Coordinates of C-alpha atoms in Angstrom, one line a residue:
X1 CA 0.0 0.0 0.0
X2 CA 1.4 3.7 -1.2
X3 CA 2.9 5.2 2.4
X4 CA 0.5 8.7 1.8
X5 CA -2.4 6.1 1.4
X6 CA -1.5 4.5 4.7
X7 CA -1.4 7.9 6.3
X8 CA -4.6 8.9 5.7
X9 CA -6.2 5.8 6.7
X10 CA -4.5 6.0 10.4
X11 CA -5.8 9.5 10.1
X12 CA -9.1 9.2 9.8
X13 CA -9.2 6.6 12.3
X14 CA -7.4 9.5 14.9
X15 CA -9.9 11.0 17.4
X16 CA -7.0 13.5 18.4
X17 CA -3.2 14.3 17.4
X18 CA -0.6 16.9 17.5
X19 CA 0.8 16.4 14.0
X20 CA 3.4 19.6 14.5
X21 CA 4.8 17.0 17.0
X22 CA 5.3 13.8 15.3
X23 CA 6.7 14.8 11.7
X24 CA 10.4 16.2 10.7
X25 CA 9.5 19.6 9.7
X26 CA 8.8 20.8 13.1
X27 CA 12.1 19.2 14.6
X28 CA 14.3 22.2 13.1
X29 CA 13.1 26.1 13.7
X30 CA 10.7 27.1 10.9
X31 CA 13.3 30.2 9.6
X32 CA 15.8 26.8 8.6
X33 CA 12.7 25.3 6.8
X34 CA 12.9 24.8 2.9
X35 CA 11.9 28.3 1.1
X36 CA 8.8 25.9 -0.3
X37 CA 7.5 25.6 3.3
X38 CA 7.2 28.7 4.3
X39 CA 5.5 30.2 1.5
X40 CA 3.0 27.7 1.8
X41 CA 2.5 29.1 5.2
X42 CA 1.4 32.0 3.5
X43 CA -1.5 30.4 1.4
X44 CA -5.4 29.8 2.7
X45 CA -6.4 27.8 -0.2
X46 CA -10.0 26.1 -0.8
X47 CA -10.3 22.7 -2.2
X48 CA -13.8 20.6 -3.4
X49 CA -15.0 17.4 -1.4
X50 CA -16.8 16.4 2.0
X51 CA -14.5 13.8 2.8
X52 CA -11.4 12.7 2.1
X53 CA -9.1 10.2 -0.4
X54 CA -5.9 9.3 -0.5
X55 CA -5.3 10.7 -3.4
X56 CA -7.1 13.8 -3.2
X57 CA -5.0 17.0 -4.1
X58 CA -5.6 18.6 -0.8
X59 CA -4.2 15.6 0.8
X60 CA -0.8 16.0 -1.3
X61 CA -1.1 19.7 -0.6
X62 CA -0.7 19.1 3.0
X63 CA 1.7 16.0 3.2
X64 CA 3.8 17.3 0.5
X65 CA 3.7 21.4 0.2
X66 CA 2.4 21.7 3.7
X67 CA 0.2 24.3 3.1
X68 CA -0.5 26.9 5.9
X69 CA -5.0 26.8 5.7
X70 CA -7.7 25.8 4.2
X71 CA -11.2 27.4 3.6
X72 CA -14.2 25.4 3.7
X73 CA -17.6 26.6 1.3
X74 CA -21.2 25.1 1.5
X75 CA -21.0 25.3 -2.6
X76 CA -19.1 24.9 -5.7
X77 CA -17.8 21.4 -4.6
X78 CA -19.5 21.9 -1.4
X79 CA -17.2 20.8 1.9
X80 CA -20.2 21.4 4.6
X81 CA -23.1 18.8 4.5
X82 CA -23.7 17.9 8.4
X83 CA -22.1 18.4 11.3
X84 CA -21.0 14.6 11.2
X85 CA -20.2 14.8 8.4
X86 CA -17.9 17.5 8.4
X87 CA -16.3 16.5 11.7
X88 CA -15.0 13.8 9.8
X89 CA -14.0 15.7 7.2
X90 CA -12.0 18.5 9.7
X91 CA -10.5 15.7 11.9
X92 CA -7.9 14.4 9.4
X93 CA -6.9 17.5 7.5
X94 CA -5.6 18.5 11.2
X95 CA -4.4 15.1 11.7
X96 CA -2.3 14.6 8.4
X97 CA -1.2 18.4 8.4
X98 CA 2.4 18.4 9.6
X99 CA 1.7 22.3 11.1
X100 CA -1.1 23.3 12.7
X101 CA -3.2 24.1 9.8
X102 CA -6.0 26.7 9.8
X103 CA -9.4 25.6 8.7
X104 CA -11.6 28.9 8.1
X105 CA -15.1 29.4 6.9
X106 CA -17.4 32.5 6.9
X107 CA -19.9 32.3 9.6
X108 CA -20.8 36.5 9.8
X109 CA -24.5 34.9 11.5
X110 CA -27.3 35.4 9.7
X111 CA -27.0 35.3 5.8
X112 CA -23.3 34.8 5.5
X113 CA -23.2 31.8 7.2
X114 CA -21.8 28.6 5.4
X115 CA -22.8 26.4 8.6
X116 CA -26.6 26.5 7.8
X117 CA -29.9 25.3 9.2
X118 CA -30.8 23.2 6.4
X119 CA -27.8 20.9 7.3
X120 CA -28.0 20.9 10.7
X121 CA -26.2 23.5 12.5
X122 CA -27.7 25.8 14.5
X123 CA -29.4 29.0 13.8
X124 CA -28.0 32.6 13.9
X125 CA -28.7 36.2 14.2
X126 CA -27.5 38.6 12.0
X127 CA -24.6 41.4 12.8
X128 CA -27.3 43.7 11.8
X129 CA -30.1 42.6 14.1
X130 CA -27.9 42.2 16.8
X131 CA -26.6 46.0 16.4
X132 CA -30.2 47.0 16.9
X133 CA -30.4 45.5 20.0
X134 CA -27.4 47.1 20.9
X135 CA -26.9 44.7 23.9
X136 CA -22.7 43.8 23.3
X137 CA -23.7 40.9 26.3
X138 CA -26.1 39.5 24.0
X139 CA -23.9 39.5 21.2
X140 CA -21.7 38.2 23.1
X141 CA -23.7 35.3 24.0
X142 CA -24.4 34.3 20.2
X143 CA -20.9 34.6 19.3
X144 CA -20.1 32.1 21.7
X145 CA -22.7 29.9 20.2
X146 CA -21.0 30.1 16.9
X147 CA -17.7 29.5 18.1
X148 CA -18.7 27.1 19.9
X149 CA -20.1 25.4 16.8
X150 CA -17.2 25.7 14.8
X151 CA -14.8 24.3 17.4
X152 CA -17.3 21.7 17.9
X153 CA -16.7 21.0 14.4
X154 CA -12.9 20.9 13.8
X155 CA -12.4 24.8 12.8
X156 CA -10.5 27.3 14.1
X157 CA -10.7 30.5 12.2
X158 CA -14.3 32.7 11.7
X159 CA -14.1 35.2 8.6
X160 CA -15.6 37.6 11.4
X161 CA -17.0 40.3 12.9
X162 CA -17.5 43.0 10.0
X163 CA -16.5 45.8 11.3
X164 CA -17.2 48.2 8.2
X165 CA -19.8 50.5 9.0
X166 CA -23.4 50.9 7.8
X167 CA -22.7 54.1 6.2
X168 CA -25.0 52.9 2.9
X169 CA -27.7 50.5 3.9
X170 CA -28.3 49.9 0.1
X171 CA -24.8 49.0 -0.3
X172 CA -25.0 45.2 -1.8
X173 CA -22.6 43.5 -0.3
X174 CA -22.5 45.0 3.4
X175 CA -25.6 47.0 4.0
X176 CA -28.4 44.8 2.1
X177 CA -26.8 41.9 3.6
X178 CA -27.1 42.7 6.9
X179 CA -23.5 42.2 7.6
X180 CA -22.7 45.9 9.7
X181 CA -23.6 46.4 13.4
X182 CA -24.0 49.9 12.9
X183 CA -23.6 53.1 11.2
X184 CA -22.0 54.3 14.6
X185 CA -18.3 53.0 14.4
X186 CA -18.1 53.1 18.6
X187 CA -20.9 51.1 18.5
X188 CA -19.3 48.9 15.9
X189 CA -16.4 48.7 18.0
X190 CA -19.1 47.2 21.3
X191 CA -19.7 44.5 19.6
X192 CA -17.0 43.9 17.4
X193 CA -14.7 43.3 20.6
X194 CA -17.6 41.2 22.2
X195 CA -17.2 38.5 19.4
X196 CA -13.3 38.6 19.5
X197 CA -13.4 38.2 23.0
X198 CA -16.4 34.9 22.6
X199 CA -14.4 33.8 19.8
X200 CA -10.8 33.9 21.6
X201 CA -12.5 32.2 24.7
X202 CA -13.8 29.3 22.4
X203 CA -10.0 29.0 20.8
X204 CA -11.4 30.6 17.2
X205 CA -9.4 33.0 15.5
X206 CA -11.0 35.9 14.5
X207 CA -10.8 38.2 11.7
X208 CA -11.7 41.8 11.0
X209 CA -12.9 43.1 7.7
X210 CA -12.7 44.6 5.5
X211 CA -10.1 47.1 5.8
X212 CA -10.0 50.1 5.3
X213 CA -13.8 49.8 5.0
X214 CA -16.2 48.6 3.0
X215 CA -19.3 49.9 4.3
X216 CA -19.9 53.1 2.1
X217 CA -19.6 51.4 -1.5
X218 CA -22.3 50.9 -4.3
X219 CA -21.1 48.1 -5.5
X220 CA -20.1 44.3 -4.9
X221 CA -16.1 43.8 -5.5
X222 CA -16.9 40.2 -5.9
X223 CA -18.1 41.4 -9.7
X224 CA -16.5 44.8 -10.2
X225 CA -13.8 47.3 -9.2
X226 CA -15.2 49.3 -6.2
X227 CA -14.2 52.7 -5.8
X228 CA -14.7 54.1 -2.5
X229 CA -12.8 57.8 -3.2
X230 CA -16.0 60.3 -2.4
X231 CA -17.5 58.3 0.0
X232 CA -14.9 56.8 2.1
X233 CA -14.6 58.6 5.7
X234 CA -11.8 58.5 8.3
X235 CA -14.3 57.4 10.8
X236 CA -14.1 54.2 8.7
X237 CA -10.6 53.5 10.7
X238 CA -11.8 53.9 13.6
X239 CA -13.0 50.3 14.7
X240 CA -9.6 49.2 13.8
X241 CA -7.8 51.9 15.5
X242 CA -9.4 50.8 19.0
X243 CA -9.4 47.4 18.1
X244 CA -6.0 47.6 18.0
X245 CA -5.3 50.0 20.3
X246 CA -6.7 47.4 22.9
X247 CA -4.4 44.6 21.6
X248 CA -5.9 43.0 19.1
X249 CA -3.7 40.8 17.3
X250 CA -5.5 38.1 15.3
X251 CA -6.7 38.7 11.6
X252 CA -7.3 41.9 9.5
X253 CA -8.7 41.2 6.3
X254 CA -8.1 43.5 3.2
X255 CA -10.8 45.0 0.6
X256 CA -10.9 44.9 -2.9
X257 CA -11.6 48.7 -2.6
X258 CA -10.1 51.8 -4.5
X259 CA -9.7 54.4 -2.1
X260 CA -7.5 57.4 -4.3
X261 CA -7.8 59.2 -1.1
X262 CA -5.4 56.7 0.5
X263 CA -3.5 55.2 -3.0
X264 CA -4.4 56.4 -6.4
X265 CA -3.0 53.8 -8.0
X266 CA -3.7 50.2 -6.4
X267 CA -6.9 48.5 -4.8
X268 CA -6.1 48.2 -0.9
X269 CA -5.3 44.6 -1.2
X270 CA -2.7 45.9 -3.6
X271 CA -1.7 48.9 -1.5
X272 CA 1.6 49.3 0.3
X273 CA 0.3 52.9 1.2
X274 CA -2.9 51.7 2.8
X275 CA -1.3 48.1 4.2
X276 CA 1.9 49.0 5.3
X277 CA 2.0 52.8 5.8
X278 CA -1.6 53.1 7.3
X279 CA -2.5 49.7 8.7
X280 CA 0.9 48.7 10.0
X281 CA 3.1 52.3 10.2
X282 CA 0.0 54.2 11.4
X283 CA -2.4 52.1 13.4
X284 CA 0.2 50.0 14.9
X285 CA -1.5 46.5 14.1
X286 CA 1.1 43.6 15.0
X287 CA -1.4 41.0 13.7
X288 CA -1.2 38.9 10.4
X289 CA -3.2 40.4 7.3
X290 CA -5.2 37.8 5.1
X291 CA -6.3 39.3 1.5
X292 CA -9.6 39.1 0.7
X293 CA -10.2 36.0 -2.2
X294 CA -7.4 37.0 -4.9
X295 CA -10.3 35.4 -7.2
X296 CA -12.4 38.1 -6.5
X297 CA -13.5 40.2 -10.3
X298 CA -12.1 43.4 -8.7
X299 CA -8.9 41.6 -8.6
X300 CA -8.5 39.0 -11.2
X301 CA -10.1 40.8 -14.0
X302 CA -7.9 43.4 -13.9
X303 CA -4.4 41.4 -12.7
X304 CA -3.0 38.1 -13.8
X305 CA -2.7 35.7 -10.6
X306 CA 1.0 36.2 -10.1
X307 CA 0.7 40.2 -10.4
X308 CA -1.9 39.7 -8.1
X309 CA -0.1 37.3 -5.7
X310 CA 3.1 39.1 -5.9
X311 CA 1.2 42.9 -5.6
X312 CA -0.6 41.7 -2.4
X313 CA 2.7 40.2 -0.6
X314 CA 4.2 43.6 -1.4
X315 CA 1.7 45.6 -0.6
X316 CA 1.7 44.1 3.1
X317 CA -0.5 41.0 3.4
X318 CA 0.9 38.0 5.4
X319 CA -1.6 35.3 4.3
X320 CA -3.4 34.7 1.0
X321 CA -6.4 34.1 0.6
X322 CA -7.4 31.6 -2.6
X323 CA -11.1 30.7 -2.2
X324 CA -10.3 28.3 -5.9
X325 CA -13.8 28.5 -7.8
X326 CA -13.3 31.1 -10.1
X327 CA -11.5 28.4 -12.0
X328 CA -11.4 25.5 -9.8
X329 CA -7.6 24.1 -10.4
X330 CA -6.6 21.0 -8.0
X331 CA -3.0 22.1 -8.8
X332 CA -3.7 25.3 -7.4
X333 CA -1.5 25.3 -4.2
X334 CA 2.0 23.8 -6.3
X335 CA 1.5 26.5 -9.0
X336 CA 1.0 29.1 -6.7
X337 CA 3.8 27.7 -4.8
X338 CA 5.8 27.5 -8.2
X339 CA 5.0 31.4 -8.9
X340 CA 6.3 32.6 -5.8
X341 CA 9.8 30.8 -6.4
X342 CA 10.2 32.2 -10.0
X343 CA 9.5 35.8 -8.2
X344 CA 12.1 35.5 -5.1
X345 CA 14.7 34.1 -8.1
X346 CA 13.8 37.2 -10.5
X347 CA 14.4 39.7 -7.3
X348 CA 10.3 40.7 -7.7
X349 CA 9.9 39.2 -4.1
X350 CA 12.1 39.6 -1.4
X351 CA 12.9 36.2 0.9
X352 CA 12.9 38.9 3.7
X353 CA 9.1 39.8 3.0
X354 CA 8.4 36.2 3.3
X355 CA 10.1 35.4 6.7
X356 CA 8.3 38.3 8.1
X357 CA 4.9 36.8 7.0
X358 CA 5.5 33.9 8.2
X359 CA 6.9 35.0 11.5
X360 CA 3.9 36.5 11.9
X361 CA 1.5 33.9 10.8
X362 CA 3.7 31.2 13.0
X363 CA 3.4 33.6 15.8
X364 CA -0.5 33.5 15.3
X365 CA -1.0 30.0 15.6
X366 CA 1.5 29.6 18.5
X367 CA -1.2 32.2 20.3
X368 CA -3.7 29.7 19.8
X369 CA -1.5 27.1 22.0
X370 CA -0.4 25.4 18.9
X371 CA 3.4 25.3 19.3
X372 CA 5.6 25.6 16.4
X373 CA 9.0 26.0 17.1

């Protein structure tokens, strides 16, 4: 029997492991890893199935290029179906991962929620409703419910809280959706620090988005660029600001925005100016920075994947973000991996941007008591 075949079967059999402890990559310290490694670190990549074969891509991707997380969809080769069944699904990616991989997934509550009622998970309130009520106790109380859900379930990352505010409620993608706690970005901050702090009690990373704010666009950057230049305020900042002010440390996520108040000439994910000069150099944030899906139409329509890869590491993000739909590719993680290379050898990357990501993302994980030396 093939040895990775072999693996997985002990795997799925595993009702608990620390894989960072029992395979060779962890026994040297992660800056004398192979180059490949730790850009791998640096990718969040989704991948189709509900369960696992031995010779399913993803299960090279972790054995082989060790990749750094996966996100998990309800759709487009759907990986949530029941809460059994995707248990058994979560169990061995963390099992045959040889770091402590992060398993993501966008549960907002309410209608961003890939963990729905019609497969059995429990039901939740929106961001929006729960702004309403303006209780940051009882938002508190159904973030906990959600995190404790996911960590119920094998995950350990929430795409969550927005904190962009309400500024347009007709805004597609934030306002119609239901996604902002308020128009008020003090409120915003109430309850944006109540989930962090539910979340972080449960052991789930959380993530704010979408930086520098999404809230007072027209339009959907999933289809189309989004410029943000005339109605974009400074107040925008200011949930991350205090956020960060206070310590948080976990997951910023970057929009797909153009803001020419901030960079004329790049989309934030793309932005040094907004990423590194504003988000890092200004606000102070210490934390890792995820991009938004790099598969997104503001993105890829108007970049080719390794201008986009290469413009977001530059610009400032730690961790990418690769949702694979927009084509689905099973080779997607080895030829992102293989663009990457080809940049550090023609000088477009530097290998000092990458340690620092991965410091950073390393430094993450170890937070969340999973030790990496």
């Amino acid at each position: 029997m093939h040895p990775r075949r072999q693996f997985l079967q002990a795997a799925l059999g595993l009702t608990a492991i620390a894989p960072w402890r029992s395979l060779q990559a962890q026994d040297l310290p992660w800056w004398h890893w192979p180059l490949e490694q730790r850009l791998a670190q640096l990718l969040m990549v989704g991948f189709r199935g509900a369960d696992l074969r031995a010779d399913d891509p993803i299960v090279r991707d972790l054995l082989v290029h060790r990749l750094g997380g996966v996100v998990l969809f309800d759709r487009d080769g759907r990986n949530i179906r029941s809460p059994q069944q995707l248990r058994a699904l979560t169990r061995p990616l963390s099992a045959l991962s040889p770091t402590p991989l992060l398993i993501g997934v966008d549960q907002e509550g309410g209608r961003i929620s890939r963990l729905k009622p019609r497969d059995g998970f429990p039901n939740t309130v929106s961001a929006q409703s729960l702004g309403q009520r303006d209780d940051p106790v009882q938002t508190e109380r159904a973030a906990d419910a959600i995190a404790q859900t996911l960590a119920d379930n094998g995950l350990n990352l929430n795409f969550a809280p927005v904190v962009d505010l309400n500024s347009h409620p007709d805004n597609p993608i934030i306002g119609r959706l239901e996604r902002s706690f308020s128009a008020d970005p003090h409120q915003v901050v109430r309850h944006a620090a109540a989930v962090v702090r539910a979340q972080q009690r449960r052991g789930i990373i959380s993530t704010l988005k979408h930086f520098p704010g999404h809230g007072s666009a027209w339009a959907d950057s999933h289809t189309e660029v989004v410029d943000v230049t005339h109605s974009w305020s400074a107040q925008e900042l200011i949930p991350y600001a205090q956020l960060i002010q206070a310590g948080y440390r976990d997951l910023i996520m970057t929009a797909h925005i153009r803001n020419a108040r901030i960079d004329p000439r790049h989309p934030a994910t793309l932005s040094w100016p907004t990423l590194t000069g504003l988000l890092r150099q200004r606000l102070g944030f210490r934390g890792v920075v995820i991009s938004d899906d790099l598969q997104m139409d503001a993105i890829a329509q108007h970049n080719s994947p390794s201008e986009a890869l290469i413009g977001a590491l530059n610009a400032g993000v730690d961790l990418l973000l690769i949702a694979n739909h927009r084509p689905y590719d099973p080779d997607r993680v080895p030829k992102t991996l293989a663009i990457l290379r080809q940049a550090i050898v023609d000088g477009r990357l530097r290998l000092s941007r990458i340690n620092a990501a991965c410091a950073r993302v390393l430094a993450l994980k170890a937070r969340y008591r999973w030790p990496v030396h």
